[in-house]
CSV table of C-alpha atoms in Angstrom, one decimal:
chain,number,residue,atom,x,y,z
A,2,MET,CA,-28.7,37.2,85.2
A,3,ALA,CA,-29.6,34.7,82.5
A,4,ALA,CA,-27.0,33.9,79.9
A,5,THR,CA,-29.5,35.0,77.1
A,6,ASP,CA,-29.8,38.4,78.8
A,7,ILE,CA,-26.0,38.8,79.0
A,8,ALA,CA,-25.7,37.8,75.3
A,9,ARG,CA,-28.4,40.2,74.3
A,10,GLN,CA,-26.8,43.1,76.2
A,11,ALA,CA,-23.4,42.2,74.7
A,12,GLY,CA,-25.0,42.1,71.2
A,13,GLU,CA,-26.7,45.5,71.8
A,14,GLY,CA,-23.4,46.9,73.0
A,15,CYS,CA,-21.4,45.7,70.0
A,16,ARG,CA,-20.0,48.6,67.9
A,17,THR,CA,-19.9,48.6,64.1
A,18,VAL,CA,-16.3,49.6,63.2
A,19,PRO,CA,-15.8,51.0,59.7
A,20,LEU,CA,-12.8,49.7,57.9
A,21,ALA,CA,-10.2,52.2,56.7
A,22,GLY,CA,-9.4,49.9,53.7
A,23,HIS,CA,-10.1,46.6,52.1
A,24,VAL,CA,-9.2,43.6,54.4
A,25,GLY,CA,-10.4,40.7,52.3
A,26,PHE,CA,-12.8,38.5,54.4
A,27,ASP,CA,-15.5,39.4,51.9
A,28,SER,CA,-13.9,36.6,49.8
A,29,LEU,CA,-15.0,33.9,52.2
A,30,PRO,CA,-17.9,32.8,50.0
A,31,ASP,CA,-15.5,32.6,47.1
A,32,GLN,CA,-13.1,30.5,49.2
A,33,LEU,CA,-15.9,28.1,50.1
A,34,VAL,CA,-16.9,27.8,46.4
A,35,ASN,CA,-13.3,27.1,45.4
A,36,GLN,CA,-12.8,24.6,48.2
A,37,SER,CA,-16.1,22.8,47.3
A,38,ILE,CA,-15.1,22.7,43.6
A,39,SER,CA,-11.7,21.2,44.4
A,40,GLN,CA,-13.2,18.5,46.7
A,41,GLY,CA,-16.1,17.7,44.3
A,42,PHE,CA,-19.6,16.7,45.3
A,43,CYS,CA,-21.5,13.5,45.7
A,44,PHE,CA,-25.2,12.8,45.2
A,45,ASN,CA,-27.0,9.5,45.7
A,46,ILE,CA,-30.4,8.7,44.2
A,47,LEU,CA,-32.6,5.8,45.1
A,48,CYS,CA,-35.1,4.8,42.4
A,49,VAL,CA,-38.1,2.8,43.8
A,50,GLY,CA,-40.8,1.4,41.5
A,51,GLU,CA,-42.2,-1.6,39.8
A,52,THR,CA,-40.6,-3.2,36.8
A,53,GLY,CA,-41.1,-1.4,33.5
A,54,LEU,CA,-41.8,2.1,34.7
A,55,GLY,CA,-38.7,3.6,33.0
A,56,LYS,CA,-36.5,4.2,36.0
A,57,SER,CA,-33.2,3.8,34.1
A,58,THR,CA,-34.5,5.8,31.1
A,59,LEU,CA,-35.4,8.7,33.4
A,60,MET,CA,-32.0,8.7,35.0
A,61,ASP,CA,-30.3,8.8,31.6
A,62,THR,CA,-32.6,11.7,30.6
A,63,LEU,CA,-32.1,13.7,33.8
A,64,PHE,CA,-28.3,13.7,33.5
A,65,ASN,CA,-28.2,13.8,29.7
A,66,THR,CA,-26.0,10.7,29.5
A,67,LYS,CA,-26.2,6.9,28.9
A,68,PHE,CA,-25.4,5.1,32.2
A,69,GLU,CA,-23.8,1.8,31.7
A,70,GLY,CA,-25.1,-1.0,34.0
A,71,GLU,CA,-25.8,-4.7,34.0
A,72,PRO,CA,-29.4,-5.4,32.9
A,73,ALA,CA,-31.6,-6.9,35.6
A,74,THR,CA,-33.0,-10.4,35.1
A,75,HIS,CA,-35.9,-10.0,37.4
A,76,THR,CA,-35.7,-13.6,38.4
A,77,GLN,CA,-34.8,-13.0,42.0
A,78,PRO,CA,-37.1,-14.5,44.7
A,79,GLY,CA,-37.1,-11.1,46.5
A,80,VAL,CA,-36.2,-7.4,46.1
A,81,GLN,CA,-32.5,-6.8,45.3
A,82,LEU,CA,-30.9,-3.4,45.4
A,83,GLN,CA,-28.4,-2.7,42.6
A,84,SER,CA,-26.0,0.2,43.1
A,85,ASN,CA,-23.8,1.9,40.5
A,86,THR,CA,-21.5,4.9,40.9
A,87,TYR,CA,-20.4,7.2,38.1
A,88,ASP,CA,-18.0,10.2,38.0
A,89,LEU,CA,-19.6,13.1,36.0
A,90,GLN,CA,-18.1,16.4,35.0
A,91,GLU,CA,-20.0,19.5,34.0
A,92,SER,CA,-17.9,22.6,33.3
A,93,ASN,CA,-15.3,22.4,36.1
A,94,VAL,CA,-17.6,20.8,38.7
A,95,GLY,CA,-17.2,17.1,39.5
A,96,LEU,CA,-20.0,15.0,40.7
A,97,LYS,CA,-19.8,11.4,42.1
A,98,LEU,CA,-23.3,10.1,41.3
A,99,THR,CA,-24.6,6.9,42.7
A,100,ILE,CA,-27.9,5.4,41.4
A,101,VAL,CA,-29.5,2.6,43.4
A,102,SER,CA,-32.3,0.6,41.7
A,103,THR,CA,-34.8,-1.7,43.3
A,104,VAL,CA,-34.7,-4.8,41.1
A,105,GLY,CA,-37.7,-7.0,41.4
A,106,PHE,CA,-39.8,-4.6,43.4
A,107,GLY,CA,-43.4,-5.5,43.0
A,108,ASP,CA,-42.7,-8.7,41.0
A,109,GLN,CA,-43.5,-11.1,43.9
A,110,ILE,CA,-47.0,-12.5,44.6
A,111,ASN,CA,-46.6,-11.7,48.2
A,112,LYS,CA,-45.5,-8.1,48.4
A,113,GLU,CA,-45.9,-7.7,52.1
A,114,ASP,CA,-42.2,-7.3,52.9
A,115,SER,CA,-41.1,-5.7,49.6
A,116,TYR,CA,-40.1,-2.5,51.5
A,117,ARG,CA,-37.9,-4.3,54.0
A,118,PRO,CA,-34.7,-4.7,51.8
A,119,ILE,CA,-34.9,-1.0,50.9
A,120,VAL,CA,-35.2,0.2,54.5
A,121,GLU,CA,-32.3,-2.1,55.5
A,122,PHE,CA,-30.2,-0.7,52.7
A,123,ILE,CA,-30.8,2.9,53.8
A,124,ASP,CA,-30.0,2.0,57.4
A,125,ALA,CA,-26.8,0.2,56.3
A,126,GLN,CA,-25.6,3.4,54.7
A,127,PHE,CA,-26.4,5.4,57.8
A,128,GLU,CA,-24.6,2.8,60.0
A,129,ALA,CA,-21.5,3.0,57.8
A,130,TYR,CA,-21.3,6.8,58.2
A,131,LEU,CA,-22.0,6.6,61.9
A,132,GLN,CA,-19.2,4.0,62.3
A,133,GLU,CA,-16.8,6.3,60.5
A,134,GLU,CA,-17.9,9.2,62.7
A,135,LEU,CA,-17.2,7.2,65.9
A,136,LYS,CA,-13.7,6.3,64.9
A,137,ILE,CA,-10.8,7.9,66.8
A,138,ARG,CA,-9.1,8.8,63.5
A,139,ARG,CA,-11.9,10.0,61.3
A,140,LEU,CA,-11.4,10.6,57.6
A,141,LEU,CA,-14.7,12.1,56.7
A,142,HIS,CA,-13.2,14.4,54.1
A,143,ASN,CA,-12.1,11.4,52.1
A,144,TYR,CA,-15.0,9.2,53.0
A,145,HIS,CA,-17.4,8.3,50.2
A,146,ASP,CA,-20.8,9.3,51.6
A,147,SER,CA,-23.2,6.6,50.4
A,148,ARG,CA,-26.2,7.9,52.3
A,149,ILE,CA,-29.3,8.3,50.1
A,150,HIS,CA,-30.1,11.9,49.4
A,151,ALA,CA,-33.2,11.5,47.3
A,152,CYS,CA,-35.7,8.8,46.7
A,153,LEU,CA,-37.6,9.0,43.4
A,154,TYR,CA,-40.7,6.9,44.0
A,155,PHE,CA,-42.2,5.9,40.6
A,156,ILE,CA,-46.0,5.5,40.5
A,157,ALA,CA,-47.7,3.6,37.8
A,158,PRO,CA,-50.0,5.8,35.6
A,159,THR,CA,-53.2,3.9,36.4
A,160,GLY,CA,-55.3,7.0,36.8
A,161,HIS,CA,-57.2,5.6,39.7
A,162,SER,CA,-55.4,5.6,43.1
A,163,LEU,CA,-52.2,4.5,44.8
A,164,LYS,CA,-51.6,0.8,45.3
A,165,SER,CA,-51.3,-0.4,48.9
A,166,LEU,CA,-47.7,-1.4,48.1
A,167,ASP,CA,-46.9,2.2,47.3
A,168,LEU,CA,-48.6,3.6,50.4
A,169,VAL,CA,-46.9,1.1,52.7
A,170,THR,CA,-43.5,1.6,51.2
A,171,MET,CA,-43.6,5.4,51.1
A,172,LYS,CA,-44.8,5.4,54.8
A,173,LYS,CA,-41.8,3.2,55.8
A,174,LEU,CA,-39.4,5.4,53.9
A,175,ASP,CA,-40.5,9.0,54.7
A,176,SER,CA,-38.6,9.2,58.0
A,177,LYS,CA,-35.4,7.8,56.5
A,178,VAL,CA,-35.1,9.5,53.1
A,179,ASN,CA,-36.4,12.5,51.1
A,180,VAL,CA,-39.3,10.9,49.2
A,181,ILE,CA,-40.2,12.6,45.9
A,182,PRO,CA,-43.2,10.9,44.1
A,183,VAL,CA,-43.2,10.9,40.3
A,184,ILE,CA,-45.9,9.6,38.0
A,185,ALA,CA,-43.9,7.5,35.4
A,186,LYS,CA,-44.8,7.4,31.8
A,187,SER,CA,-47.4,10.1,32.3
A,188,ASP,CA,-48.1,10.3,28.6
A,189,ALA,CA,-50.1,7.0,29.0
A,190,ILE,CA,-53.1,8.9,30.4
A,191,SER,CA,-54.9,12.1,29.2
A,192,LYS,CA,-54.3,15.6,30.6
A,193,SER,CA,-57.7,15.6,32.4
A,194,GLU,CA,-57.1,12.2,33.9
A,195,LEU,CA,-53.6,13.2,34.9
A,196,THR,CA,-54.8,16.2,36.8
A,197,LYS,CA,-57.4,14.2,38.7
A,198,PHE,CA,-54.8,11.5,39.4
A,199,LYS,CA,-52.4,14.0,40.9
A,200,ILE,CA,-55.1,15.4,43.2
A,201,LYS,CA,-56.1,11.8,44.2
A,202,ILE,CA,-52.5,10.9,45.0
A,203,THR,CA,-51.9,14.0,47.0
A,204,SER,CA,-55.1,13.4,49.0
A,205,GLU,CA,-54.1,9.8,49.7
A,206,LEU,CA,-50.7,10.8,50.8
A,207,VAL,CA,-52.0,13.4,53.2
A,208,SER,CA,-54.8,11.1,54.6
A,209,ASN,CA,-52.2,8.3,55.2
A,210,GLY,CA,-49.7,10.6,56.9
A,211,VAL,CA,-47.0,10.1,54.3
A,212,GLN,CA,-44.4,12.9,54.7
A,213,ILE,CA,-42.9,13.6,51.2
A,214,TYR,CA,-40.0,16.0,50.7
A,215,GLN,CA,-41.0,19.7,50.8
A,216,PHE,CA,-39.2,21.7,48.2
A,217,PRO,CA,-38.1,25.0,50.0
A,218,THR,CA,-38.0,27.2,46.9
A,219,ASP,CA,-41.3,26.4,45.2
A,220,ASP,CA,-44.9,25.6,45.9
A,221,GLU,CA,-46.1,22.1,45.7
A,222,ALA,CA,-48.4,22.6,42.7
A,223,HIS,CA,-46.5,20.2,40.5
A,224,LEU,CA,-46.3,17.3,43.0
A,225,PRO,CA,-46.3,14.5,42.2
A,226,PHE,CA,-44.2,15.2,39.1
A,227,ALA,CA,-45.7,13.7,35.9
A,228,VAL,CA,-42.6,12.8,33.9
A,229,ILE,CA,-41.6,11.2,30.7
A,230,GLY,CA,-38.1,9.9,30.0
A,231,SER,CA,-36.4,9.4,26.6
A,232,THR,CA,-32.9,9.7,25.1
A,233,GLU,CA,-34.2,9.8,21.5
A,234,GLU,CA,-33.7,13.1,19.8
A,235,LEU,CA,-35.6,14.7,17.0
A,236,LYS,CA,-35.0,18.0,15.2
A,237,ILE,CA,-38.0,20.3,15.7
A,238,GLY,CA,-37.6,23.8,14.3
A,239,ASN,CA,-33.9,24.7,14.6
A,240,LYS,CA,-32.9,22.5,17.5
A,241,MET,CA,-32.7,18.9,18.6
A,242,VAL,CA,-35.1,18.0,21.4
A,243,LYS,CA,-35.7,14.8,23.3
A,244,VAL,CA,-38.9,13.2,22.3
A,245,ARG,CA,-41.1,10.1,22.4
A,246,GLN,CA,-42.6,9.3,19.0
A,247,TYR,CA,-46.0,7.6,18.6
A,248,PRO,CA,-48.2,7.0,15.6
A,249,TRP,CA,-50.5,9.7,16.8
A,250,GLY,CA,-47.8,12.3,17.4
A,251,THR,CA,-44.7,13.3,19.2
A,252,VAL,CA,-44.3,14.0,23.0
A,253,GLN,CA,-41.5,16.5,23.8
A,254,VAL,CA,-39.8,15.5,27.1
A,255,GLU,CA,-38.6,19.1,27.8
A,256,ASN,CA,-41.8,20.8,26.9
A,257,GLU,CA,-43.6,21.9,30.1
A,258,ALA,CA,-46.9,21.7,28.3
A,259,HIS,CA,-46.3,18.0,27.8
A,260,CYS,CA,-44.9,16.9,31.2
A,261,ASP,CA,-43.2,18.0,34.3
A,262,PHE,CA,-39.7,16.7,33.4
A,263,VAL,CA,-38.1,20.2,33.3
A,264,LYS,CA,-39.7,21.2,36.6
A,265,LEU,CA,-38.4,17.9,38.2
A,266,ARG,CA,-34.9,18.5,36.8
A,267,GLU,CA,-34.9,22.1,38.0
A,268,MET,CA,-36.2,21.3,41.5
A,269,LEU,CA,-34.1,18.1,42.0
A,270,ILE,CA,-30.7,19.1,40.5
A,271,ARG,CA,-30.4,22.8,39.6
A,272,VAL,CA,-32.0,24.3,42.7
A,273,ASN,CA,-32.4,21.9,45.6
A,274,MET,CA,-29.6,19.3,45.3
A,275,GLU,CA,-27.7,20.9,48.2
A,276,ASP,CA,-30.8,21.2,50.3
A,277,LEU,CA,-31.5,17.5,49.7
A,278,ARG,CA,-28.0,16.7,50.9
A,279,GLU,CA,-28.4,18.9,54.0
A,280,GLN,CA,-31.8,17.4,54.8
A,281,THR,CA,-30.4,13.9,54.6
A,282,HIS,CA,-27.6,14.9,57.1
A,283,SER,CA,-29.5,17.1,59.5
A,284,ARG,CA,-32.8,15.4,59.6
A,285,HIS,CA,-32.8,11.7,58.5
A,286,TYR,CA,-29.3,10.8,59.5
A,287,GLU,CA,-29.6,12.7,62.8
A,288,LEU,CA,-32.8,10.8,63.6
A,289,TYR,CA,-31.0,7.5,62.9
A,290,ARG,CA,-27.9,8.6,64.9
A,291,ARG,CA,-30.0,9.7,67.9
A,292,CYS,CA,-32.0,6.5,68.0
A,293,LYS,CA,-28.9,4.4,67.6
A,294,LEU,CA,-27.0,6.2,70.4
A,295,GLU,CA,-30.1,6.0,72.7
A,296,GLU,CA,-30.2,2.3,72.1
A,297,MET,CA,-26.6,2.1,73.1
A,298,GLY,CA,-27.5,4.0,76.3
A,299,PHE,CA,-26.0,7.4,75.6
A,300,LYS,CA,-28.0,10.4,76.9
A,301,ASP,CA,-27.6,14.2,77.0
A,302,THR,CA,-28.9,14.6,80.5
A,303,ASP,CA,-28.9,12.6,83.7
A,304,PRO,CA,-32.1,11.6,85.6
A,305,ASP,CA,-32.1,15.1,87.3
A,306,SER,CA,-32.1,16.8,83.8
A,307,LYS,CA,-28.5,18.0,84.3
A,308,PRO,CA,-26.2,18.0,81.3
A,309,PHE,CA,-24.2,14.9,80.7
A,310,SER,CA,-20.7,15.1,79.2
A,311,LEU,CA,-19.4,12.3,76.9
A,312,GLN,CA,-16.9,11.4,79.6
A,313,GLU,CA,-19.6,11.1,82.2
A,314,THR,CA,-21.7,9.0,79.9
A,315,TYR,CA,-18.8,6.8,79.2
A,316,GLU,CA,-18.0,6.4,82.9
A,317,ALA,CA,-21.6,5.7,83.6
A,318,LYS,CA,-21.9,3.1,80.8
A,319,ARG,CA,-18.6,1.6,81.9
A,320,ASN,CA,-19.7,1.3,85.5
A,321,GLU,CA,-23.0,-0.1,84.4
A,322,PHE,CA,-21.2,-2.6,82.1
A,323,LEU,CA,-18.8,-3.6,84.9
A,324,GLY,CA,-21.8,-4.0,87.3
A,325,GLU,CA,-23.6,-6.2,84.8
A,326,LEU,CA,-20.4,-8.1,84.2
A,327,GLN,CA,-20.0,-8.8,87.9
A,328,LYS,CA,-23.6,-9.7,88.1
A,329,LYS,CA,-23.3,-12.0,85.2
A,330,GLU,CA,-20.1,-13.6,86.7
A,331,GLU,CA,-21.9,-14.2,90.0
A,332,GLU,CA,-24.8,-15.7,88.2
A,333,MET,CA,-22.5,-17.9,86.2
A,334,ARG,CA,-20.6,-18.9,89.4
A,335,GLN,CA,-23.9,-19.7,91.2
A,336,MET,CA,-25.0,-21.6,88.1
A,337,PHE,CA,-21.6,-23.5,88.1
A,338,VAL,CA,-22.0,-24.3,91.9
A,339,GLN,CA,-25.5,-25.5,91.3
A,340,ARG,CA,-24.4,-27.6,88.4
A,341,VAL,CA,-21.6,-29.1,90.5
A,342,LYS,CA,-24.1,-29.9,93.3
A,343,GLU,CA,-26.5,-31.4,90.8
A,344,LYS,CA,-23.7,-33.5,89.3
A,345,GLU,CA,-22.5,-34.6,92.8
A,346,ALA,CA,-26.0,-35.6,93.7
A,347,GLU,CA,-26.3,-37.5,90.4
A,348,LEU,CA,-23.0,-39.3,91.1
A,349,LYS,CA,-24.0,-40.1,94.6
A,350,GLU,CA,-27.3,-41.5,93.4
A,351,ALA,CA,-25.5,-43.5,90.8
A,352,GLU,CA,-23.0,-44.8,93.4
A,353,LYS,CA,-25.9,-45.7,95.7
A,354,GLU,CA,-27.6,-47.6,92.9
A,355,LEU,CA,-24.3,-49.4,92.1
A,356,HIS,CA,-23.9,-50.4,95.8
A,357,GLU,CA,-27.4,-51.7,95.9
A,358,LYS,CA,-26.9,-53.6,92.7
A,359,PHE,CA,-23.6,-55.0,94.1
A,360,ASP,CA,-25.4,-56.1,97.3
A,361,ARG,CA,-28.2,-57.7,95.4
A,362,LEU,CA,-25.6,-59.6,93.2
A,363,LYS,CA,-23.6,-60.6,96.3
A,364,LYS,CA,-26.7,-61.9,98.0
A,365,LEU,CA,-27.7,-63.7,94.9
A,366,HIS,CA,-24.2,-65.2,94.7
A,367,GLN,CA,-24.4,-66.3,98.3
A,368,ASP,CA,-27.8,-67.9,97.8
A,369,GLU,CA,-26.6,-69.7,94.7
A,370,LYS,CA,-23.5,-70.9,96.5
A,371,LYS,CA,-25.6,-72.2,99.4
A,372,LYS,CA,-27.8,-74.0,97.0
A,373,LEU,CA,-24.8,-75.6,95.4
A,374,GLU,CA,-23.4,-76.6,98.8
A,375,ASP,CA,-26.7,-78.1,99.8
A,376,LYS,CA,-27.0,-80.0,96.6
A,377,LYS,CA,-23.3,-81.2,96.9
A,378,LYS,CA,-24.1,-82.4,100.4
A,379,SER,CA,-27.2,-84.2,99.3
A,380,LEU,CA,-25.2,-85.8,96.5
A,381,ASP,CA,-22.5,-86.8,99.0
A,382,ASP,CA,-25.1,-88.4,101.2
A,383,GLU,CA,-26.5,-90.3,98.3
A,384,VAL,CA,-23.0,-91.5,97.3
A,385,ASN,CA,-22.3,-92.6,100.9
A,386,ALA,CA,-25.7,-94.4,101.1
A,387,PHE,CA,-25.0,-96.0,97.8
A,388,LYS,CA,-21.6,-97.2,98.9
A,389,GLN,CA,-23.1,-98.6,102.1
A,390,ARG,CA,-25.8,-100.5,100.2
A,391,LYS,CA,-23.1,-101.8,97.8
A,392,THR,CA,-21.0,-103.0,100.7
A,393,ALA,CA,-24.0,-104.8,102.3
A,394,ALA,CA,-24.9,-106.3,99.0
A,395,GLU,CA,-21.4,-107.6,98.4
A,396,LEU,CA,-21.3,-109.0,102.0
A,397,LEU,CA,-24.6,-110.8,101.5
A,398,GLN,CA,-23.5,-112.1,98.2
A,399,SER,CA,-20.3,-113.4,99.8
A,400,GLN,CA,-22.2,-115.1,102.6
A,401,GLY,CA,-24.6,-116.6,100.2
A,402,SER,CA,-21.8,-118.1,98.2
A,403,GLN,CA,-20.2,-119.7,101.3
A,404,ALA,CA,-23.5,-121.2,102.4
A,405,GLY,CA,-24.1,-122.7,98.9
A,406,GLY,CA,-20.7,-124.3,98.9
A,407,SER,CA,-21.1,-126.1,102.2
A,408,GLN,CA,-24.5,-127.5,101.3
A,409,THR,CA,-23.0,-128.9,98.1
A,410,LEU,CA,-20.2,-130.7,100.0
A,411,LYS,CA,-22.8,-132.2,102.4
A,412,ARG,CA,-24.9,-133.6,99.6
A,413,ASP,CA,-21.9,-135.1,97.9
A,414,LYS,CA,-20.9,-136.8,101.2
A,415,GLU,CA,-24.4,-138.2,101.7
A,416,LYS,CA,-24.5,-139.5,98.2
A,417,LYS,CA,-21.2,-141.3,98.6
A,418,ASN,CA,-22.4,-143.0,101.8
A,419,PHE,CA,-25.5,-144.2,100.0
A,420,PHE,CA,-23.6,-146.0,97.4
């Protein structure tokens, strides 16, 4: 019998037992509320949009405060993400709010990779949470969750169509974060143009496959929200209201006939904030976690589609790692042996060349020595011949001197006899 059939029969066989008196487990919702209030909440908003669309002003207006932050210089060569965290208190509920702004988005001439730093930032927050989850001693109850729960994408009120930068960026972000498109400074165009602009944006998002956040408690008639932000207050009637004043009149921020600010605040903060947090964890983070673990080689089933426990996965990965390590060691050993052989061959070749060079030099030396010996012998022969000639010459000279002397004596004798 299948497990589902057993569970169904067990469920059908369950009896409803009436209680004789009050037990107290009906206070579980109150316990959860008290625990949540004591721990506090966190909410992280990413504001994406070009410079000058009023991102900071809208945040101030949404949370009815003036957030302090360093002004952006907009001189960076690329897109920079600036994160600021604030502790807010409303009644007895604490909220740790983080606002992340995209400084320099759309300021570059080449906007092709403007989305990349944003995607990398979102992934970095997912990675930090995953690393905390994978620790042996986890402290998730004290961990500051920096994952982005909502991305307000600010669209310029051109009245025409979405820019290619907007479409590309939202398409890159829709699988990683809850994207909520808003038309910034919507009082810059007329009511009729605004209606057509909303229809045009919705059509382009659908045709390009951009998945924006689906509010679970309301229809999508107001998307994208046409908003106006302002912290300036003016007394109208008997109460102070937030307004933007122009020479031609006054625009009330919280007047639903003027803009969708109230609807955005209701849907974002008062009604669906917890759903945004839940969607971030159960959908976007789970997708990142699954892809990351699959990249690391973790699987839920083996090749035969049988369940895989974490221990089995670990053992399989460990054996795989050890096998790869042994293979790598063998490859390195073979490479080392090959290198040694190559080096020995190089040394033998060098030794052979040295021997050949030595033999050539030795032969050259012997040839030079033989030449010198031959030359020495020739010189010795010349010296001996010279000596012999010298001796002969001296002998002849001596004999000539003796002959000359005897003739002189004979002439003297003959001369004496004559007289």
